[in-house]
PDB file of C-alpha atoms and ligand atoms in Angstrom:
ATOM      1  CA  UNK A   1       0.000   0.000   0.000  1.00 55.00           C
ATOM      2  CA  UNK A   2       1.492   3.449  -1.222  1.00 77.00           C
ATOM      3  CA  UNK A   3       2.400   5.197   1.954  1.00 83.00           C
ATOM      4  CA  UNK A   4       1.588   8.682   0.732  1.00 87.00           C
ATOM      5  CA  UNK A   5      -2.381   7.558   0.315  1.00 91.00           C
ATOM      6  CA  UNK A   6      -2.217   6.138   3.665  1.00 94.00           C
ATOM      7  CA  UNK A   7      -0.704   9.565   5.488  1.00 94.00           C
ATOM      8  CA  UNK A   8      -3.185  11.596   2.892  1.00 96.00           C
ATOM      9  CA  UNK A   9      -6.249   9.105   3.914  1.00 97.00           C
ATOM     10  CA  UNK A  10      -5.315   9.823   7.962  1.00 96.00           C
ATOM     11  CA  UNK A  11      -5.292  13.218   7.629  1.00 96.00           C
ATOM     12  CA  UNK A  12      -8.602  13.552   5.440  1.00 97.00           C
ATOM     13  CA  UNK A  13     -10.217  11.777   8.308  1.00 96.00           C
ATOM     14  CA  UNK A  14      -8.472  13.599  11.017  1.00 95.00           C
ATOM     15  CA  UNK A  15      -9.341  16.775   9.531  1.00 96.00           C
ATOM     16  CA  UNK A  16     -12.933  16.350   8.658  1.00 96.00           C
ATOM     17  CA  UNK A  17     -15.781  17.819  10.683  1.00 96.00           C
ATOM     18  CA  UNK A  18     -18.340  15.838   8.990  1.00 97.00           C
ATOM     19  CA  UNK A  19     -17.881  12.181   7.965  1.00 97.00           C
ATOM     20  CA  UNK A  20     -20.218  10.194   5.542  1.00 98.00           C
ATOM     21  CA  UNK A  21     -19.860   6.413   5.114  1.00 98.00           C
ATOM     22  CA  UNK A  22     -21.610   4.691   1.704  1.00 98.00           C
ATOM     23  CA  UNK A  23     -20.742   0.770   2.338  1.00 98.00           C
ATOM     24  CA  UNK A  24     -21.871  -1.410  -0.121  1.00 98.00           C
ATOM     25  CA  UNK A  25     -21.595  -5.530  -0.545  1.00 97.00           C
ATOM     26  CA  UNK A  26     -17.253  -5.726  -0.201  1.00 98.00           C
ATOM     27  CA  UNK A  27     -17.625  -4.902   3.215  1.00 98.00           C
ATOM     28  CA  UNK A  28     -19.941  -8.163   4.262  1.00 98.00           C
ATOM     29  CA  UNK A  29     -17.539  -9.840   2.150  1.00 97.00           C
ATOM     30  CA  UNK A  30     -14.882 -10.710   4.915  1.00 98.00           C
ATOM     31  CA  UNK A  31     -18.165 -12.052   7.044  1.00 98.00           C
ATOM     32  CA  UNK A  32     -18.992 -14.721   4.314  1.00 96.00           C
ATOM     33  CA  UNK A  33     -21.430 -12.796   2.503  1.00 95.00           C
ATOM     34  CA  UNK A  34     -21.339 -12.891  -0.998  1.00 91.00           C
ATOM     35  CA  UNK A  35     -20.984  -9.674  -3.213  1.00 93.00           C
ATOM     36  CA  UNK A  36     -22.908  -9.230  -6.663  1.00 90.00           C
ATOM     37  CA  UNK A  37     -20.881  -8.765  -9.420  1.00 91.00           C
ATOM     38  CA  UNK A  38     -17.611  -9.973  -8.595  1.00 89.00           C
ATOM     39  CA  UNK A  39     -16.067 -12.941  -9.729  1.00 86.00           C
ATOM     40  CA  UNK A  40     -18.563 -15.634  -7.724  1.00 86.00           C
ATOM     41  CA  UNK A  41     -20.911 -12.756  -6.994  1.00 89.00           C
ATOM     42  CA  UNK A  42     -25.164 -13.429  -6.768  1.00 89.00           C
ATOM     43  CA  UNK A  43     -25.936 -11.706 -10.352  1.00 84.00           C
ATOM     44  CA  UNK A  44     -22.615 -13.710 -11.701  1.00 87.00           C
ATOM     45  CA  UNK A  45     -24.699 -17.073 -10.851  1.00 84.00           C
ATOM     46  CA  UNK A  46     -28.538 -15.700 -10.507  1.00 85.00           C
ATOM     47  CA  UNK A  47     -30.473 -14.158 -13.003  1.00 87.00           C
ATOM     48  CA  UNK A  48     -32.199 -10.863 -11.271  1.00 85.00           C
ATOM     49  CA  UNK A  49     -35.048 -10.473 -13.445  1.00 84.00           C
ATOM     50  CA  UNK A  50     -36.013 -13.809 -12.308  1.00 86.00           C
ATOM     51  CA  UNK A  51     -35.288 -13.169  -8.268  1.00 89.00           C
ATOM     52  CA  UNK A  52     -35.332  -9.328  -7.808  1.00 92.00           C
ATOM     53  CA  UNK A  53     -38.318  -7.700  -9.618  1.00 94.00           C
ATOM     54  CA  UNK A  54     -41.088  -6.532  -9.288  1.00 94.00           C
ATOM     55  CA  UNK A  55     -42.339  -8.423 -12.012  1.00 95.00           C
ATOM     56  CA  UNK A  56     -41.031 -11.392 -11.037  1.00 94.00           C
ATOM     57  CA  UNK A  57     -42.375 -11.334  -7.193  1.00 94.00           C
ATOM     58  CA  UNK A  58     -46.088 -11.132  -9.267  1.00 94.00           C
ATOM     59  CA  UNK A  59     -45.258 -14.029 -11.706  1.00 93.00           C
ATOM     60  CA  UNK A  60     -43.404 -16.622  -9.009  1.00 93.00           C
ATOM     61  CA  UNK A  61     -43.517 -15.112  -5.423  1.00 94.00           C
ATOM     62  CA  UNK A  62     -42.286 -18.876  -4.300  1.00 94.00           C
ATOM     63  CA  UNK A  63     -39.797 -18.729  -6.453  1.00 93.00           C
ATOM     64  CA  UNK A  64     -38.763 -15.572  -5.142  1.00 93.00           C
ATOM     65  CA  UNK A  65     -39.776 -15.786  -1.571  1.00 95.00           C
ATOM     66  CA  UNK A  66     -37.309 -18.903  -1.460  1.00 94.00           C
ATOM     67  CA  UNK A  67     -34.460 -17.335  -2.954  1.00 92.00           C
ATOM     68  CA  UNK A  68     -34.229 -14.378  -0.046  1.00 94.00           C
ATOM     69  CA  UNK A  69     -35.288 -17.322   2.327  1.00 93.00           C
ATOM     70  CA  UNK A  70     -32.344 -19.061   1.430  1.00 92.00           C
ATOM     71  CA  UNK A  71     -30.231 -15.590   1.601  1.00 92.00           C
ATOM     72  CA  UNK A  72     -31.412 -14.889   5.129  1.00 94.00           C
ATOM     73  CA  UNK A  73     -30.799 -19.039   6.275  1.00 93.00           C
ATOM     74  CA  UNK A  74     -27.268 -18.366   4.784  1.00 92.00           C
ATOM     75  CA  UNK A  75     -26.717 -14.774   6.888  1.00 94.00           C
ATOM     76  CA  UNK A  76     -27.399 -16.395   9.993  1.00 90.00           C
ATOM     77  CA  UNK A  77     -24.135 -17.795   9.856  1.00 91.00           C
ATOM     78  CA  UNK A  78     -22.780 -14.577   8.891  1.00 97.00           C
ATOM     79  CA  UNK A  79     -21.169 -12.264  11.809  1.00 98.00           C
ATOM     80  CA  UNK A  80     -20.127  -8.531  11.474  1.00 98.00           C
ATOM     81  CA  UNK A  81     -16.256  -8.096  10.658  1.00 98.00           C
ATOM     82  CA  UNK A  82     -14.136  -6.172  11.815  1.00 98.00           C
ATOM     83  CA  UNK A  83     -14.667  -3.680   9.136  1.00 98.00           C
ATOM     84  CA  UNK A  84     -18.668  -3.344  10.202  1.00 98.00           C
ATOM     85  CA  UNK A  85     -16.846  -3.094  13.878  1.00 98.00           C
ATOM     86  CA  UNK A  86     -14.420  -0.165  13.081  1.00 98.00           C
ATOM     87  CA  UNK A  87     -17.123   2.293  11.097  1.00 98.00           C
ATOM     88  CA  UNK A  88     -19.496   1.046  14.040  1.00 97.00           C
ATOM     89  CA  UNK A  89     -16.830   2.571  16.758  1.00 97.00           C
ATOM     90  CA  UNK A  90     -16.193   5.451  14.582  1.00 97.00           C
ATOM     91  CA  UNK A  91     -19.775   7.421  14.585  1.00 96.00           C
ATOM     92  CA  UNK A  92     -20.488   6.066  18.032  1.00 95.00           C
ATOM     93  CA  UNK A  93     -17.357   8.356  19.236  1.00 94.00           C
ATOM     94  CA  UNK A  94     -18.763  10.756  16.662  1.00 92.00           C
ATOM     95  CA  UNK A  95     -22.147  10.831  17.881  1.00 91.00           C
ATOM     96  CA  UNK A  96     -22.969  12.191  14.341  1.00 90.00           C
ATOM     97  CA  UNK A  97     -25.146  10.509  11.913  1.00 89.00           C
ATOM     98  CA  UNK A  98     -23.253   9.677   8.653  1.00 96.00           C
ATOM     99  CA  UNK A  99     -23.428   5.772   7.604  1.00 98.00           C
ATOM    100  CA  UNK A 100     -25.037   4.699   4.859  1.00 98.00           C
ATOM    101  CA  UNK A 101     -25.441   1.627   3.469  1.00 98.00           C
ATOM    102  CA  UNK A 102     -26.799  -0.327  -0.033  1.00 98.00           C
ATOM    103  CA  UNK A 103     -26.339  -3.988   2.239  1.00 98.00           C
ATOM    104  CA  UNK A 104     -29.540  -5.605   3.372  1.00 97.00           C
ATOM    105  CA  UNK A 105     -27.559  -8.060   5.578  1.00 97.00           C
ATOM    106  CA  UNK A 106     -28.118  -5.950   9.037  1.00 97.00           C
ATOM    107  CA  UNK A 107     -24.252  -6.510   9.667  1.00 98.00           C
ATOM    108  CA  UNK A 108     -23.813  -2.640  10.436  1.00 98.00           C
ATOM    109  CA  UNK A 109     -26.644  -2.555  12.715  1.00 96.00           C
ATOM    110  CA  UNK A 110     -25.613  -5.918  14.463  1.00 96.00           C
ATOM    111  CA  UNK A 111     -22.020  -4.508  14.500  1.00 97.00           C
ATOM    112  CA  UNK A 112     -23.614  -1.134  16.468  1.00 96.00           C
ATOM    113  CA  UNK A 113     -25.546  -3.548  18.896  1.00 95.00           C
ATOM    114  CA  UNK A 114     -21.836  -5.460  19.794  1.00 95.00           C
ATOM    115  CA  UNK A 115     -19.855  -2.110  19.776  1.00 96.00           C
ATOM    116  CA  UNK A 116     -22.584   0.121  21.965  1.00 94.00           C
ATOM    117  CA  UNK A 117     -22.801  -2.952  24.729  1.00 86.00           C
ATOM    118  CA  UNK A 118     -26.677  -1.778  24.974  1.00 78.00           C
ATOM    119  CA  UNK A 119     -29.170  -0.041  22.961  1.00 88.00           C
ATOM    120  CA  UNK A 120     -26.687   1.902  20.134  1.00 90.00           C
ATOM    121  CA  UNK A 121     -27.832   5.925  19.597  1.00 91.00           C
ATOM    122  CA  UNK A 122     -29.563   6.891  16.381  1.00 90.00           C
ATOM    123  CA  UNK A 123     -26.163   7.755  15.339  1.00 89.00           C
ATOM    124  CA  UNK A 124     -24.564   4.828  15.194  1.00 91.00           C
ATOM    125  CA  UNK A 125     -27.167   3.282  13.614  1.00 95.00           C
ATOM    126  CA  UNK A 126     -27.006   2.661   8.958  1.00 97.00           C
ATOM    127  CA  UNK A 127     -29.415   4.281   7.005  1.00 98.00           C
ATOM    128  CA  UNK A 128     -29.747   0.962   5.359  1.00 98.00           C
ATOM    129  CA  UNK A 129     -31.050   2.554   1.546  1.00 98.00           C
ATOM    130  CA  UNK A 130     -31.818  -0.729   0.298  1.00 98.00           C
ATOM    131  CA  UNK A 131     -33.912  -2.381   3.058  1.00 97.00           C
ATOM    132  CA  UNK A 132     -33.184  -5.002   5.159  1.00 97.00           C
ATOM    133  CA  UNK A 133     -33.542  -9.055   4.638  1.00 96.00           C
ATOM    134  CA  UNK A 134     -34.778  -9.681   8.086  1.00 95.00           C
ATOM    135  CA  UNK A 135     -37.459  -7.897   7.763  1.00 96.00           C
ATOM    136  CA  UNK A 136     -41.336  -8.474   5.861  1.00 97.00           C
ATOM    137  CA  UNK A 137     -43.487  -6.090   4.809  1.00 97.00           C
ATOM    138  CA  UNK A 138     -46.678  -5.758   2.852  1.00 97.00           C
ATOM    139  CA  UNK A 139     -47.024  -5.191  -0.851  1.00 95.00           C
ATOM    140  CA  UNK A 140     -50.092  -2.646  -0.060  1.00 95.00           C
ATOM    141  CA  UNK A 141     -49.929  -1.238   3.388  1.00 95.00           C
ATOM    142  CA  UNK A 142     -47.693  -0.558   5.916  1.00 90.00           C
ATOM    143  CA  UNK A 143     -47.287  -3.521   7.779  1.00 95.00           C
ATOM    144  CA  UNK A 144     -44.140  -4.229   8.429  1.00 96.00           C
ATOM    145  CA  UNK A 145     -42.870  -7.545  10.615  1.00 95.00           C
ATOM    146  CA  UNK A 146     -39.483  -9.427  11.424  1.00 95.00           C
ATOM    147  CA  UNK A 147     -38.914 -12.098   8.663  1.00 94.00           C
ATOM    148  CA  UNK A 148     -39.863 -15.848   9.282  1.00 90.00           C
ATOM    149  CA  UNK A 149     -39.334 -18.464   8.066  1.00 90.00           C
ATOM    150  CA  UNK A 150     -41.511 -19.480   5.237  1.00 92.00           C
ATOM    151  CA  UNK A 151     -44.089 -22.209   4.877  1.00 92.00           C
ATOM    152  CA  UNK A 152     -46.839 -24.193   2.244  1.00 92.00           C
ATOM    153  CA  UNK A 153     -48.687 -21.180   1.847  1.00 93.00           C
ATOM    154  CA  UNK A 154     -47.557 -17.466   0.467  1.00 94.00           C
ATOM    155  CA  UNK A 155     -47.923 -15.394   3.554  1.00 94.00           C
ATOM    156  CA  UNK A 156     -50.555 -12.969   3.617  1.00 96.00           C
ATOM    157  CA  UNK A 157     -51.003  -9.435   5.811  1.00 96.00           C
ATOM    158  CA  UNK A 158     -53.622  -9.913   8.306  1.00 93.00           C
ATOM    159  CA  UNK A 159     -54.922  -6.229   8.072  1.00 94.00           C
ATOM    160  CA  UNK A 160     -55.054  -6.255   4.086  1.00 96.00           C
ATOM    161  CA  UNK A 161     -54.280  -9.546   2.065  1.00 95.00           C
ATOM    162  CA  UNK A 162     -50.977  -8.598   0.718  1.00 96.00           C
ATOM    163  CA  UNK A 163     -48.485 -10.501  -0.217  1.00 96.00           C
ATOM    164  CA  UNK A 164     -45.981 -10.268   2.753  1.00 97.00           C
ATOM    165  CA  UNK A 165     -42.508 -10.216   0.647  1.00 97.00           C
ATOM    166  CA  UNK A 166     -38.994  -8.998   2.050  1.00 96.00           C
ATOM    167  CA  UNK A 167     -39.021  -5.376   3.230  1.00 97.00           C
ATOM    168  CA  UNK A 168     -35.792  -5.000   0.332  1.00 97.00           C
ATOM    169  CA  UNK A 169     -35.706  -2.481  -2.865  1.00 97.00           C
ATOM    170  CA  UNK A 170     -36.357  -4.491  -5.713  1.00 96.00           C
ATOM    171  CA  UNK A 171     -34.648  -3.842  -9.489  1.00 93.00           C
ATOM    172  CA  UNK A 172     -37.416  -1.305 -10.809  1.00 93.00           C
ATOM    173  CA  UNK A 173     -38.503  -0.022  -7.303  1.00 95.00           C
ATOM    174  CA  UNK A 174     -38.021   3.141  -5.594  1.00 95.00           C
ATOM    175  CA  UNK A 175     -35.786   3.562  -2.133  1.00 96.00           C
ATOM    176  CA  UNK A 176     -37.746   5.146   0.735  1.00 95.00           C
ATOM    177  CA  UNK A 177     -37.834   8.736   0.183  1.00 97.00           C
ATOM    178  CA  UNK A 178     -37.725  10.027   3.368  1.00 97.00           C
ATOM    179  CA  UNK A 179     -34.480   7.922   3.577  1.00 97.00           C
ATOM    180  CA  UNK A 180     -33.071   8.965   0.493  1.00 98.00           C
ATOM    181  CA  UNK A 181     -33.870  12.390   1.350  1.00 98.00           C
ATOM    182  CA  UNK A 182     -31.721  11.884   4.850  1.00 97.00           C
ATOM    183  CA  UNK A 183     -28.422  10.583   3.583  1.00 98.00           C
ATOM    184  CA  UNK A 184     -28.443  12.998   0.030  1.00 98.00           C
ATOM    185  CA  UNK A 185     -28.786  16.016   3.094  1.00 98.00           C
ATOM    186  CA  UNK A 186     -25.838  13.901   5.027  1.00 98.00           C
ATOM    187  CA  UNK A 187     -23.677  13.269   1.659  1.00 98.00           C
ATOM    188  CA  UNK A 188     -24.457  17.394   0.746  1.00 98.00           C
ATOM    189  CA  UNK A 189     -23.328  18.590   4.361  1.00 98.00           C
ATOM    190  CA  UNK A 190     -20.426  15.907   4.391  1.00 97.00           C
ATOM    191  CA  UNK A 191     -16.893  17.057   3.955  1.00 96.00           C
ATOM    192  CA  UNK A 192     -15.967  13.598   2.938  1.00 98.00           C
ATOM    193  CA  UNK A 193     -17.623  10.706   2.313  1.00 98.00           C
ATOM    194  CA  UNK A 194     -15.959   7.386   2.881  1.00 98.00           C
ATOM    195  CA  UNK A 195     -16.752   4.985  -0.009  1.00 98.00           C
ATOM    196  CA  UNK A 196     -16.176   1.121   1.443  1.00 98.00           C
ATOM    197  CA  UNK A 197     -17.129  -2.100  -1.286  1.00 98.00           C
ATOM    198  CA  UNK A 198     -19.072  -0.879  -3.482  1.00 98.00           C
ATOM    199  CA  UNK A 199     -18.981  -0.957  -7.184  1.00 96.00           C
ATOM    200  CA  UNK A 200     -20.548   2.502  -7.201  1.00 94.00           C
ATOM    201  CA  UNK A 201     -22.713   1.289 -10.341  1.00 94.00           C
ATOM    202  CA  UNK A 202     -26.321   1.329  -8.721  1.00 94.00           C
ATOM    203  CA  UNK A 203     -28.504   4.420  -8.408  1.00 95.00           C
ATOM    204  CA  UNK A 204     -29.301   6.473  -6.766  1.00 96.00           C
ATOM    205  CA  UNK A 205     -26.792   5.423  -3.786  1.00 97.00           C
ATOM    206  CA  UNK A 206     -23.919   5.763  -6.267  1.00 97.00           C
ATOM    207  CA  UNK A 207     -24.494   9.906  -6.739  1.00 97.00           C
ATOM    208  CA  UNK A 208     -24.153   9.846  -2.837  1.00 98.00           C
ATOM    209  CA  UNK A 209     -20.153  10.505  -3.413  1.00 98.00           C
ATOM    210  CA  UNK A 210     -20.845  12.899  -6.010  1.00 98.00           C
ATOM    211  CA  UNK A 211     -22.668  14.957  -4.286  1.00 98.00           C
ATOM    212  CA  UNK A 212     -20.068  15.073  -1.777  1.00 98.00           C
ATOM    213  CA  UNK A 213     -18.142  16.473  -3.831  1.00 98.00           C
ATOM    214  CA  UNK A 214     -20.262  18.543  -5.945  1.00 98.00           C
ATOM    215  CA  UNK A 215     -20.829  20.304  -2.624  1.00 98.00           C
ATOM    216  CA  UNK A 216     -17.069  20.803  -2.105  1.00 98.00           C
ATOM    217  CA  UNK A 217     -16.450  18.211  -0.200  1.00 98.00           C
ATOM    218  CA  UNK A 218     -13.761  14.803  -0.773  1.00 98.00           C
ATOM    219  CA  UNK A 219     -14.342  11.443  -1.897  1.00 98.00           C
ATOM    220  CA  UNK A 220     -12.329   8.268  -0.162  1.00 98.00           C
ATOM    221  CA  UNK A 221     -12.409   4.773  -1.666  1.00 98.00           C
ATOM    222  CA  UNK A 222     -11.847   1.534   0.464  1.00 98.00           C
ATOM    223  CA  UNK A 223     -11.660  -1.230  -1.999  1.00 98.00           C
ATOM    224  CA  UNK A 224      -9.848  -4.223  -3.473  1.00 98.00           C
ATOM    225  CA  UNK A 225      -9.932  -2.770  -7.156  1.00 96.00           C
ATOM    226  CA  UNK A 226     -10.100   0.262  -8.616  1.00 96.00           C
ATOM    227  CA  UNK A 227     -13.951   1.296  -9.622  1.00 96.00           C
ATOM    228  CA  UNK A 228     -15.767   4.313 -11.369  1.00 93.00           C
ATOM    229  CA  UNK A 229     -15.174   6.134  -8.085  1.00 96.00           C
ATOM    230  CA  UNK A 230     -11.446   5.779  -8.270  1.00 96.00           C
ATOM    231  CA  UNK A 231     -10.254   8.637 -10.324  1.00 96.00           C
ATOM    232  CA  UNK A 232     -12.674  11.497  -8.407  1.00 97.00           C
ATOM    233  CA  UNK A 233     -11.122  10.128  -4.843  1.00 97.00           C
ATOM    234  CA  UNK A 234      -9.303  12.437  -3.373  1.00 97.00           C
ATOM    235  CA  UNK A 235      -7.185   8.802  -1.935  1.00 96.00           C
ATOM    236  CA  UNK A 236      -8.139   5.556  -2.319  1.00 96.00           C
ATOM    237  CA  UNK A 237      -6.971   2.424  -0.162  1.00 97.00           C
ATOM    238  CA  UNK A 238      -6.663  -0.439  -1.950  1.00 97.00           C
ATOM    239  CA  UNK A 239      -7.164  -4.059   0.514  1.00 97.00           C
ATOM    240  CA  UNK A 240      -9.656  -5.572   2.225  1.00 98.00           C
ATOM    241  CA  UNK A 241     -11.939  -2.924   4.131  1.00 98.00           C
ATOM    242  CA  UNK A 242     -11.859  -5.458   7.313  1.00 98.00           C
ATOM    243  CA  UNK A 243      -7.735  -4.167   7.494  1.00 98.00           C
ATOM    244  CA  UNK A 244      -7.916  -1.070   6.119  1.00 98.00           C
ATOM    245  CA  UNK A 245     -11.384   0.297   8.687  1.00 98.00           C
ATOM    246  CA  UNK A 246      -9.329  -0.315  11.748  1.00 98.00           C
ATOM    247  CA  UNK A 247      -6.402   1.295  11.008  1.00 97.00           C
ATOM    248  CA  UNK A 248      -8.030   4.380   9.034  1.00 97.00           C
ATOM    249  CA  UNK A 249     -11.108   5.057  11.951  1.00 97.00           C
ATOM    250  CA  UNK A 250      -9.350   3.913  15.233  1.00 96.00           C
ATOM    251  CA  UNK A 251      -7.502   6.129  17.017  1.00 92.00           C
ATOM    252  CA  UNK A 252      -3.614   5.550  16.782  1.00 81.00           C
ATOM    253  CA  UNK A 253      -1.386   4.548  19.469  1.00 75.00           C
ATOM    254  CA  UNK A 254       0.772   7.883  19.902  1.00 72.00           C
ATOM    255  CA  UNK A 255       4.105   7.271  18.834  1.00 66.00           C
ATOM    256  CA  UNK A 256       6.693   8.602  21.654  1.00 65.00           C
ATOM    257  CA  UNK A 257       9.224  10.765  20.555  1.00 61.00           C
ATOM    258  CA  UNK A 258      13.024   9.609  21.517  1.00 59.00           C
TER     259      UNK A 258
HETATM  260  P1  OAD B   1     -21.016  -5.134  -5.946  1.00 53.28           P
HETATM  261  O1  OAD B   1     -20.974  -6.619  -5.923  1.00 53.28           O
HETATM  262  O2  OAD B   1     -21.452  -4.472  -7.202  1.00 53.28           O
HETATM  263  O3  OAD B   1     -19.590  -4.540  -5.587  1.00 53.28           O
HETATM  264  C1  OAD B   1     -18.824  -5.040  -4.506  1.00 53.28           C
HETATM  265  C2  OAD B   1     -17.569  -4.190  -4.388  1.00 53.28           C
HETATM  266  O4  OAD B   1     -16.859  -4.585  -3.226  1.00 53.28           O
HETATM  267  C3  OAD B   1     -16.598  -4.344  -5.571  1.00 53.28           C
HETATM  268  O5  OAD B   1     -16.177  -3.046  -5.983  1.00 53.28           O
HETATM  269  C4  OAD B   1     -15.441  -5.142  -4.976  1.00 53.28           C
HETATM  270  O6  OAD B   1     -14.202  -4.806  -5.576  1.00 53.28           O
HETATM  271  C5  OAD B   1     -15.488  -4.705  -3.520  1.00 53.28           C
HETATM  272  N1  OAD B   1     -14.943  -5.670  -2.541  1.00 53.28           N
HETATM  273  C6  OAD B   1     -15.051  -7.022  -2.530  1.00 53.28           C
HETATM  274  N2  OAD B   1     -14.503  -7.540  -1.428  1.00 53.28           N
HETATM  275  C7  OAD B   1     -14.033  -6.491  -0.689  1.00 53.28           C
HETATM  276  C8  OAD B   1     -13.374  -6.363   0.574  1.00 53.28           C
HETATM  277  N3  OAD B   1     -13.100  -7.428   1.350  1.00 53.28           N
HETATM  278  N4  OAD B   1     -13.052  -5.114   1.000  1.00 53.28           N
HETATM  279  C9  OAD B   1     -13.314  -4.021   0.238  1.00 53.28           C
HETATM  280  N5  OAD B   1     -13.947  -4.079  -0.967  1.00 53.28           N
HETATM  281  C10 OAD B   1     -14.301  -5.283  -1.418  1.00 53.28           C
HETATM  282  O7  OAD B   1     -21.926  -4.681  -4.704  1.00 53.28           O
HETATM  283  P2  OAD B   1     -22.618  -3.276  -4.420  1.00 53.28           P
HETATM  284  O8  OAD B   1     -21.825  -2.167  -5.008  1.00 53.28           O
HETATM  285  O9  OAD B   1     -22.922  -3.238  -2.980  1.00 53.28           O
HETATM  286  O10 OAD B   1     -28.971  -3.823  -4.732  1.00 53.28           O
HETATM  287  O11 OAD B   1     -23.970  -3.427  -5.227  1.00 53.28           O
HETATM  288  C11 OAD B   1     -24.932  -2.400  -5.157  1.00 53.28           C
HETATM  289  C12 OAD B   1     -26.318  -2.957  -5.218  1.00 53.28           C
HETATM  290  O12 OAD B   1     -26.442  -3.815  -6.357  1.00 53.28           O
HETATM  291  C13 OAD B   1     -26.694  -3.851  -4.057  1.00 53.28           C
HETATM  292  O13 OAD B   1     -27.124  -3.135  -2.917  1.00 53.28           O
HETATM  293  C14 OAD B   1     -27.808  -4.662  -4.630  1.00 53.28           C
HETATM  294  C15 OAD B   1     -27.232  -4.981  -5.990  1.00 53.28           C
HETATM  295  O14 OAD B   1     -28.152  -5.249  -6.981  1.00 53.28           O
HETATM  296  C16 OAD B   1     -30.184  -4.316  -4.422  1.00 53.28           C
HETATM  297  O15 OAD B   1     -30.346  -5.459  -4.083  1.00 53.28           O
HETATM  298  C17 OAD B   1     -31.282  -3.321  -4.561  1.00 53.28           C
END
């Protein structure tokens, strides 16, 4: 790793007053959670218009209700990292609002629980943009419930008769406005926002950055490869984010002078 990114990436944190954190898939990587489009990645071996539509949740909801039962059976093996652990650490000694997340995996939120040793603050807590796997809620109304596990029959809302189906943003749906609304005012007040595993491909969380930087403030990239992020980053650290979180958000050991 290039030293001079690493000093540049330290200070950029150190320096910042206000700190926004877009996470995407690479950082549930390290916990066993696969990614989407890299090599081994759910839309390298699944076909989303078949699992992740609108369309398709009308056509097949088994189908489809299977598939994220089978995601969720497959996350309950899956523990926050120590990535999930540093960010987690970082805006609970903040106490400023500022991550936001595409995962559905509830890793950040998990991580918060572990780090706060009781109920975590607001703060600490994801915006998670893309909904959340452990969670159902109804095509029509607002029910919302935790996940279970599913059985013969499509599960129904008891208040309306809608299909109850994952509370996650299908391919073709809008995100929660109100959310979307809170992290573009945290990415627009942000004077840098911390990019960790994400391909930066999928809208609207990709212009998150952007508008960073549109309103004058700097872009960081965590991340094993370079993506379309890379060349408007003020520094980019290239590794695993699980490595790269601790020693970028902790504190430092001072070093004594001889
Ligand atoms: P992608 O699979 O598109 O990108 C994962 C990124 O993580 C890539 O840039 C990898 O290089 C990087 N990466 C992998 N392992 C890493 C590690 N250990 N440390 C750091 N970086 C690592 O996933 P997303 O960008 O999150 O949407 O995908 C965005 C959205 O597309 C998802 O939220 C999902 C998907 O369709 C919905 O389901 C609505």
């Amino acid at each position: 790793m290039e030293q001079g990114q690493w000093r540049k990436a330290r200070r950029l944190v150190r320096e910042a007053r206000r700190v926004i954190a877009l996470t995407g898939a690479g950082i549930s990587a390290e916990s066993g959670v696969p990614t989407f489009r890299d090599a081994g990645g759910l839309w390298r071996n699944y076909r989303p218009e078949e699992l992740a539509t609108p369309e398709a949740l009308a056509r097949d909801p088994r189908t489809v209700l299977e598939w994220y039962a089978w995601r969720r059976s497959a996350l309950a093996e899956c523990r926050p990292n120590e990535g999930h652990r540093a960010l987690a650490r970082f805006f609970l000694r903040r106490g400023e609002a500022g991550l936001v997340t595409q995962n559905v995996d509830g890793l950040h939120t998990r991580a918060a629980l572990e780090e706060a040793g009781e109920d975590p603050p607001e703060a600490a807590l994801p915006l998670e943009l893309h909904g959340a796997v452990g969670r159902d809620r109804c095509e029509f109304c607002e029910a919302r419930w935790p996940a279970e596990p599913l059985g013969d029959a499509i599960p129904r809302c008891s208040a309306c008769g809608g299909l109850r189906r994952p509370d996650v943003v299908l391919f073709g749906e809008t995100l929660d406005a109100g959310l979307l609304d809170r992290a573009r005012r945290l990415a627009e007040r942000a004077d840098l926002c911390l990019v960790v595993g994400t391909s930066a491909v999928v809208y609207p969380a990709a212009a998150l950055p952007l508008a960073t930087r549109e309103a004058g403030g700097l872009i960081m990239e965590v991340n094993v490869r370079r993506t379309a992020l890379t060349d408007v980053a003020a520094a980019a650290l290239r590794g695993e984010a699980g490595t790269i979180l601790p020693a970028l958000l902790d504190p430092q050991p001072a070093v004594k002078a001889r």
